[in-house]
Coordinates of C-alpha atoms in Angstrom, one line a residue:
X30 CA 197.2 141.3 144.8
X31 CA 199.3 138.3 144.1
X32 CA 202.7 139.8 143.4
X33 CA 203.0 140.3 139.6
X34 CA 206.8 139.8 139.9
X35 CA 206.0 136.2 141.0
X36 CA 203.9 135.3 137.9
X37 CA 205.2 134.4 134.5
X38 CA 203.3 135.6 131.4
X39 CA 202.7 132.0 130.4
X40 CA 200.2 129.6 132.1
X41 CA 201.4 128.4 135.5
X42 CA 199.7 126.5 138.2
X43 CA 198.7 128.1 141.3
X44 CA 198.6 125.1 143.6
X45 CA 200.2 127.4 146.2
X46 CA 197.4 129.9 145.7
X47 CA 195.0 127.4 147.2
X48 CA 196.8 128.3 150.4
X49 CA 194.8 131.5 150.2
X50 CA 191.6 129.7 151.0
X51 CA 192.3 130.9 154.6
X52 CA 193.9 134.1 153.3
X53 CA 191.9 136.5 155.5
X54 CA 193.2 134.6 158.5
X55 CA 196.9 134.6 157.5
X56 CA 197.4 138.3 156.7
X57 CA 197.2 137.6 153.0
X58 CA 196.6 140.7 150.8
X59 CA 193.2 141.2 149.2
X60 CA 194.1 139.8 145.8
X61 CA 195.4 136.6 147.2
X62 CA 192.3 136.4 149.4
X63 CA 190.0 136.6 146.4
X64 CA 191.9 134.1 144.3
X65 CA 191.9 131.5 147.0
X66 CA 188.1 131.2 147.5
X67 CA 186.1 128.3 146.2
X68 CA 182.4 128.6 145.3
X69 CA 181.1 132.1 146.0
X70 CA 182.8 133.3 149.2
X71 CA 183.3 129.7 150.6
X72 CA 186.8 128.2 151.2
X73 CA 188.3 124.7 151.2
X74 CA 191.2 124.2 153.7
X75 CA 194.2 126.4 152.8
X76 CA 196.4 123.3 152.4
X77 CA 194.3 122.0 149.5
X78 CA 196.4 122.4 146.3
X79 CA 193.6 123.4 144.1
X80 CA 194.1 122.4 140.4
X81 CA 194.1 125.9 138.8
X82 CA 195.9 127.3 135.9
X83 CA 197.1 130.9 136.1
X84 CA 197.9 133.5 133.4
X85 CA 198.9 137.2 133.6
X86 CA 197.6 139.8 131.1
X87 CA 199.1 143.1 131.8
X88 CA 197.9 144.1 135.3
X89 CA 195.3 141.3 135.4
X90 CA 195.8 137.9 137.0
X91 CA 193.5 135.2 135.5
X92 CA 192.6 131.8 136.9
X93 CA 191.1 128.8 135.1
X94 CA 189.5 125.6 136.5
X95 CA 187.5 122.9 134.8
X96 CA 186.3 119.3 135.4
X97 CA 184.2 117.0 133.3
X98 CA 182.9 113.5 134.0
X99 CA 181.6 111.2 131.3
X100 CA 179.7 108.6 133.2
X101 CA 177.4 105.6 132.8
X102 CA 175.2 104.9 135.7
X103 CA 173.3 101.6 136.4
X104 CA 170.9 101.2 139.3
X105 CA 168.8 98.3 140.5
X106 CA 165.2 97.9 141.7
X107 CA 161.8 99.1 140.5
X108 CA 162.8 102.8 140.7
X109 CA 166.4 102.5 139.5
X110 CA 167.5 103.7 136.1
X111 CA 170.5 103.7 133.8
X112 CA 172.0 106.5 131.6
X113 CA 175.1 107.8 129.9
X114 CA 175.5 111.4 131.1
X115 CA 178.2 114.1 131.8
X116 CA 178.5 116.4 134.7
X117 CA 180.9 119.3 134.1
X118 CA 181.9 122.9 134.7
X119 CA 184.5 125.4 133.6
X120 CA 185.4 128.4 135.7
X121 CA 187.4 131.5 134.9
X122 CA 188.2 134.6 137.0
X123 CA 190.2 137.7 136.5
X124 CA 191.6 139.9 139.3
X125 CA 193.1 143.4 139.4
X126 CA 194.4 145.6 142.1
X127 CA 192.1 148.5 143.1
X128 CA 194.1 151.1 144.9
X129 CA 196.8 150.5 147.4
X130 CA 194.7 148.3 149.7
X131 CA 192.0 146.9 147.5
X132 CA 191.5 144.2 144.8
X133 CA 188.7 143.4 142.4
X134 CA 187.8 140.0 140.8
X135 CA 185.1 138.9 138.3
X136 CA 184.1 135.3 138.1
X137 CA 182.3 133.3 135.3
X138 CA 181.4 129.7 135.7
X139 CA 179.7 127.7 132.9
X140 CA 178.4 124.2 132.5
X141 CA 177.2 122.2 129.5
X142 CA 175.0 120.0 131.6
X143 CA 171.8 121.3 130.0
X144 CA 173.0 119.6 126.9
X145 CA 175.0 116.7 128.3
X146 CA 172.3 115.6 130.7
X147 CA 169.3 114.8 128.5
X148 CA 165.6 114.6 129.7
X149 CA 166.5 117.2 132.4
X150 CA 167.8 114.5 134.8
X151 CA 170.1 111.6 135.4
X152 CA 169.1 108.6 137.6
X153 CA 170.0 108.9 141.3
X154 CA 168.2 106.7 143.7
X155 CA 166.5 108.5 146.6
X156 CA 167.4 112.0 145.2
X157 CA 164.7 114.6 145.5
X158 CA 164.4 118.3 144.7
X159 CA 163.4 120.7 141.8
X160 CA 161.3 119.7 138.8
X161 CA 161.4 118.4 135.2
X162 CA 158.5 119.0 132.8
X163 CA 156.5 120.5 135.6
X164 CA 156.7 117.4 137.8
X165 CA 158.8 116.9 141.0
X166 CA 162.0 115.1 140.4
X167 CA 162.3 111.9 142.5
X168 CA 165.1 109.3 142.2
X169 CA 166.8 111.7 139.8
X170 CA 169.2 114.7 139.8
X171 CA 168.7 117.8 137.8
X172 CA 171.4 119.4 135.6
X173 CA 173.2 122.6 136.6
X174 CA 172.5 125.8 134.8
X175 CA 174.6 126.9 131.8
X176 CA 175.7 129.9 133.8
X177 CA 176.5 128.6 137.2
X178 CA 178.1 131.8 138.4
X179 CA 178.5 135.4 137.3
X180 CA 179.9 137.4 140.1
X181 CA 181.9 140.5 141.0
X182 CA 183.9 140.6 144.2
X183 CA 185.8 143.4 146.0
X184 CA 188.2 143.1 149.0
X185 CA 189.8 145.8 151.0
X186 CA 192.5 145.4 153.6
X187 CA 191.3 147.3 156.6
X188 CA 194.3 146.3 158.8
X189 CA 197.2 143.9 158.9
X190 CA 194.9 140.9 159.8
X191 CA 191.5 142.3 158.7
X192 CA 189.9 142.2 155.3
X193 CA 186.4 143.5 154.3
X194 CA 184.8 142.1 151.2
X195 CA 181.7 142.7 149.1
X196 CA 180.3 140.1 146.7
X197 CA 177.6 140.9 144.1
X198 CA 176.3 138.2 141.7
X199 CA 173.4 138.1 139.3
X200 CA 174.1 134.3 139.6
X201 CA 176.1 133.1 142.6
X202 CA 176.5 131.4 145.9
X203 CA 175.3 133.0 149.1
X204 CA 176.8 132.5 152.5
X205 CA 174.9 129.4 153.4
X206 CA 176.3 125.9 153.8
X207 CA 179.7 124.2 153.2
X208 CA 181.7 124.5 149.9
X209 CA 179.3 123.3 147.2
X210 CA 180.0 119.7 146.1
X211 CA 181.2 120.5 142.6
X212 CA 184.0 122.6 144.2
X213 CA 184.5 120.6 147.4
X214 CA 188.0 119.0 147.7
X215 CA 186.6 115.8 149.2
X216 CA 184.1 115.3 146.4
X217 CA 186.5 115.8 143.5
X218 CA 186.4 112.2 142.3
X219 CA 182.6 111.6 142.4
X220 CA 180.6 112.4 139.3
X221 CA 177.1 112.3 141.0
X222 CA 175.5 114.7 143.5
X223 CA 175.0 113.7 147.2
X224 CA 171.4 112.8 148.0
X225 CA 171.8 115.4 150.9
X226 CA 172.4 118.2 148.4
X227 CA 169.1 120.0 149.0
X228 CA 169.8 119.9 152.8
X229 CA 173.3 121.4 152.6
X230 CA 174.5 123.3 149.6
X231 CA 171.6 123.6 147.0
X232 CA 171.7 127.4 147.1
X233 CA 175.1 127.4 145.3
X234 CA 173.3 128.6 142.1
X235 CA 171.1 131.5 143.4
X236 CA 169.9 134.6 141.7
X237 CA 170.7 138.2 142.7
X238 CA 173.1 137.5 145.6
X239 CA 174.7 140.2 147.7
X240 CA 177.2 139.2 150.4
X241 CA 179.2 141.3 152.9
X242 CA 182.0 139.8 154.9
X243 CA 184.8 140.6 157.4
X244 CA 187.8 138.4 158.1
X245 CA 190.1 138.7 161.0
X246 CA 192.9 136.2 161.7
X247 CA 191.2 132.8 162.0
X248 CA 187.6 134.0 161.9
X249 CA 185.4 135.1 159.0
X250 CA 181.8 136.3 159.4
X251 CA 179.5 137.0 156.4
X252 CA 175.9 137.7 155.6
X253 CA 173.9 137.4 152.4
X254 CA 170.6 138.5 150.8
X255 CA 169.4 136.5 147.7
X256 CA 166.5 135.3 145.7
X257 CA 165.4 132.0 147.2
X258 CA 163.6 130.2 144.4
X259 CA 165.5 127.2 142.9
X260 CA 166.5 127.7 139.2
X261 CA 163.8 127.1 136.7
X262 CA 163.8 124.3 134.1
X263 CA 165.2 126.5 131.3
X264 CA 168.8 126.0 132.3
X265 CA 170.2 128.1 129.5
X266 CA 169.1 131.5 130.7
X267 CA 169.9 133.9 133.6
X268 CA 166.9 134.4 135.8
X269 CA 166.2 137.1 138.3
X270 CA 164.0 137.8 141.3
X271 CA 163.7 140.0 144.3
X272 CA 166.0 139.6 147.3
X273 CA 163.6 137.7 149.6
X274 CA 166.0 135.4 151.5
X275 CA 168.9 135.8 153.9
X276 CA 171.7 133.9 155.4
X277 CA 174.7 134.3 157.7
X278 CA 177.8 132.1 158.0
X279 CA 180.7 132.0 160.5
X280 CA 184.0 130.4 159.4
X281 CA 186.8 129.2 161.6
X282 CA 190.3 128.2 160.3
X283 CA 192.3 126.7 163.2
X284 CA 195.2 125.8 160.8
X285 CA 195.9 125.6 157.1
X286 CA 194.7 121.9 157.1
X287 CA 191.3 122.6 158.6
X288 CA 188.2 124.7 157.9
X289 CA 184.9 124.8 159.7
X290 CA 181.7 126.7 159.2
X291 CA 178.3 127.2 160.8
X292 CA 175.5 128.8 158.8
X293 CA 171.8 129.5 158.9
X294 CA 169.3 131.1 156.6
X295 CA 165.7 131.5 155.6
X296 CA 165.0 130.5 151.9
X297 CA 161.8 132.0 150.5
X298 CA 159.7 129.4 148.6
X299 CA 162.6 127.5 147.2
X300 CA 160.6 124.7 145.5
X301 CA 158.1 125.6 142.8
X302 CA 155.6 122.9 143.7
X303 CA 155.9 123.1 147.5
X304 CA 154.3 125.7 149.8
X305 CA 156.2 127.7 152.4
X306 CA 159.8 128.6 153.1
X307 CA 162.8 126.7 154.3
X308 CA 164.9 127.5 157.3
X309 CA 168.2 125.9 156.8
X310 CA 171.0 125.3 159.3
X311 CA 174.3 123.7 158.5
X312 CA 177.6 122.9 160.0
X313 CA 180.7 121.4 158.4
X314 CA 184.3 120.5 159.1
X315 CA 186.8 119.9 156.3
X316 CA 190.4 118.6 156.3
X317 CA 193.1 118.5 153.7
X318 CA 196.6 117.1 153.9
X319 CA 198.9 117.5 150.9
X320 CA 200.4 114.3 149.6
X321 CA 201.6 112.9 146.3
X322 CA 201.2 116.3 144.6
X323 CA 197.5 116.1 145.6
X324 CA 195.8 116.1 148.9
X325 CA 193.9 113.7 151.2
X326 CA 190.6 115.7 151.7
X327 CA 187.7 114.8 153.9
X328 CA 184.5 116.5 155.0
X329 CA 181.9 116.1 157.7
X330 CA 178.6 117.9 157.0
X331 CA 175.3 118.3 158.8
X332 CA 172.3 120.1 157.3
X333 CA 168.8 120.6 158.5
X334 CA 165.7 122.0 156.7
X335 CA 162.7 123.2 158.6
X336 CA 159.6 123.7 156.5
X337 CA 157.4 126.6 157.5
X338 CA 154.5 124.9 155.7
X339 CA 154.7 121.4 157.3
X340 CA 156.7 122.3 160.4
X341 CA 158.9 119.3 159.8
X342 CA 162.6 119.2 160.7
X343 CA 164.5 117.0 158.3
X344 CA 168.2 116.3 159.0
X345 CA 171.1 115.1 156.8
X346 CA 174.5 113.8 157.7
X347 CA 177.4 113.3 155.3
X348 CA 181.0 112.0 155.6
X349 CA 183.2 112.2 152.5
X350 CA 186.8 111.5 151.6
X351 CA 189.2 111.5 148.6
X352 CA 192.5 109.7 149.3
X353 CA 195.4 109.7 146.8
X354 CA 197.4 106.5 146.9
X355 CA 200.7 106.9 145.2
X356 CA 200.8 109.4 142.3
X357 CA 198.0 107.9 140.1
X358 CA 195.4 106.3 142.3
X359 CA 192.4 107.7 144.2
X360 CA 190.2 105.9 146.8
X361 CA 186.9 107.7 147.4
X362 CA 184.0 107.4 149.8
X363 CA 180.8 109.2 150.6
X364 CA 178.4 108.1 153.4
X365 CA 175.0 109.8 154.0
X366 CA 172.0 109.6 156.2
X367 CA 169.1 111.8 155.0
X368 CA 165.5 112.2 156.2
X369 CA 163.4 112.2 153.0
X370 CA 159.7 113.3 152.7
X371 CA 159.4 113.7 148.9
X372 CA 160.2 110.2 147.6
X373 CA 156.7 109.7 146.2
X374 CA 155.8 113.3 145.4
X375 CA 155.6 112.5 141.7
X376 CA 152.7 110.0 142.5
X377 CA 150.3 111.9 144.7
X378 CA 147.8 109.0 145.2
X379 CA 150.6 106.7 146.3
X380 CA 152.1 109.4 148.5
X381 CA 148.8 109.8 150.3
X382 CA 148.4 106.0 150.8
X383 CA 151.9 105.7 152.2
X384 CA 151.5 108.7 154.4
X385 CA 148.3 107.2 156.0
X386 CA 150.0 103.8 156.6
X387 CA 153.6 104.7 157.5
X388 CA 154.0 108.5 157.6
X389 CA 155.7 110.7 155.1
X390 CA 159.4 110.8 156.3
X391 CA 161.9 108.0 155.8
X392 CA 165.6 107.9 156.8
X393 CA 167.7 106.8 153.9
X394 CA 171.3 105.7 154.0
X395 CA 173.6 105.9 151.0
X396 CA 177.1 104.4 151.1
X397 CA 179.4 105.0 148.1
X398 CA 183.0 103.7 147.6
X399 CA 185.0 104.3 144.5
X400 CA 188.4 104.1 142.7
X401 CA 190.0 106.3 140.1
X402 CA 193.2 105.7 138.1
X403 CA 195.0 108.6 136.5
X404 CA 196.0 108.0 132.9
X405 CA 198.6 110.2 131.2
X406 CA 197.0 111.2 127.9
X407 CA 197.1 115.0 127.6
X408 CA 199.7 117.5 128.9
X409 CA 197.3 120.0 130.5
X410 CA 194.4 117.7 131.3
X411 CA 194.5 115.2 134.2
X412 CA 192.6 112.2 132.8
X413 CA 191.3 109.4 135.0
X414 CA 189.2 106.3 134.6
X415 CA 187.2 105.2 137.5
X416 CA 184.1 103.5 139.0
X417 CA 182.1 103.7 142.2
X418 CA 179.4 101.6 143.8
X419 CA 176.6 102.6 146.1
X420 CA 174.5 100.6 148.5
X421 CA 171.4 101.9 150.3
X422 CA 169.6 101.3 153.6
X423 CA 165.9 102.1 153.8
X424 CA 162.9 101.4 156.1
X425 CA 161.0 98.2 155.4
X426 CA 157.8 100.1 154.6
X427 CA 159.2 101.4 151.3
X428 CA 161.1 98.2 150.3
X429 CA 158.2 97.1 148.1
X430 CA 158.8 100.2 145.9
X431 CA 162.6 100.1 145.9
X432 CA 163.5 96.5 146.4
X433 CA 165.1 95.0 149.5
X434 CA 168.7 95.9 148.6
X435 CA 168.8 98.6 145.9
X436 CA 172.3 99.3 144.6
X437 CA 173.8 101.5 141.9
X438 CA 177.1 102.3 140.3
X439 CA 179.0 104.6 137.9
X440 CA 181.8 103.9 135.5
X441 CA 183.4 107.1 134.3
X442 CA 186.2 109.1 132.6
X443 CA 187.3 112.2 134.5
X444 CA 188.9 115.2 132.7
X445 CA 190.4 118.0 134.8
X446 CA 192.7 120.9 134.1
X447 CA 196.0 119.8 135.3
X448 CA 198.2 121.5 137.8
X449 CA 201.7 122.3 136.6
X450 CA 203.1 120.4 139.6
X451 CA 201.7 117.2 138.0
X452 CA 203.3 117.7 134.6

């Protein structure tokens, strides 16, 4: 466990605990290993100073994280939209030692997005995946569930450099894909989801997840079973289903600044309105360099979905960065190329016409740049005001439906639990 003698009974920040993201590779004890993970069993680079608050209650070590964006989005073109919405989450965990070589942690993550994103969506050009009111979502992003995670995690130190762990979650994140974007260091200043989300990390809210892993020095290998269906439209409830999907993931941590993963899995019938399964393969490389009491964090991600119904292979590529400039400024960027075959799935007649004339798959580019300025308003909340702008590239065949040069942008307020190092 994290040494209790090193924790004060009042809230302290654990920026240093983020160093435990690669804990299994650096001979960390099981408690430090558990507290250093991101979403599920994934890990940002160890050097990332994660903005967490810590508290000690008797023999329990508690951790708290939270971020909320209040954003207004405006998009151009025939299929663009505008909306005031909020993306947000709050996460708490509590850990305790379990014998001389073990540690236990329970995690709860909540989101108010079912209430703060009305009409079951916010506009996002070229986004696809899941449903609203029984129809496929196109050019829109769904909200997250009220319970984003409810998990129980146990780690056991098998040797000086080796840790075994078991993760069980009625709602959780299986070993498939990179760190999910709400928790990814490089995505911390962007309120909207990537349009490659359903190619890379969409399983981060899955039902009935069981994961077993082993870490040795710089390597971590893990495997998961889980229920493959995407969450239903009632975002307030905990759902359940049989374990019908599997995944495996290999991590490599060459140094505290870098993390890399390769993963693959078969997801049983993930989309309610689409036949067949998905075979997903992903690879990612992440980098974090501490600076200005924050970190410059970047990610490169590739994800591929193979449909067992259509036999199509659809690829996605993402590059993402968040650069602190001085102590109060952030420059952000996200650049994506994604093969989309569901852009007109909400209009079946039009989809058939376009398929006959041009085919069903179109490569879309999304290029987002942004700026955030931190504003000191609250002691324990890091407040920022920012904006970003997105431009898109698209094939000429679908420009009549989207416009020649569709663009979009957000202006937002960002609220995040503040690290003590920033007080």
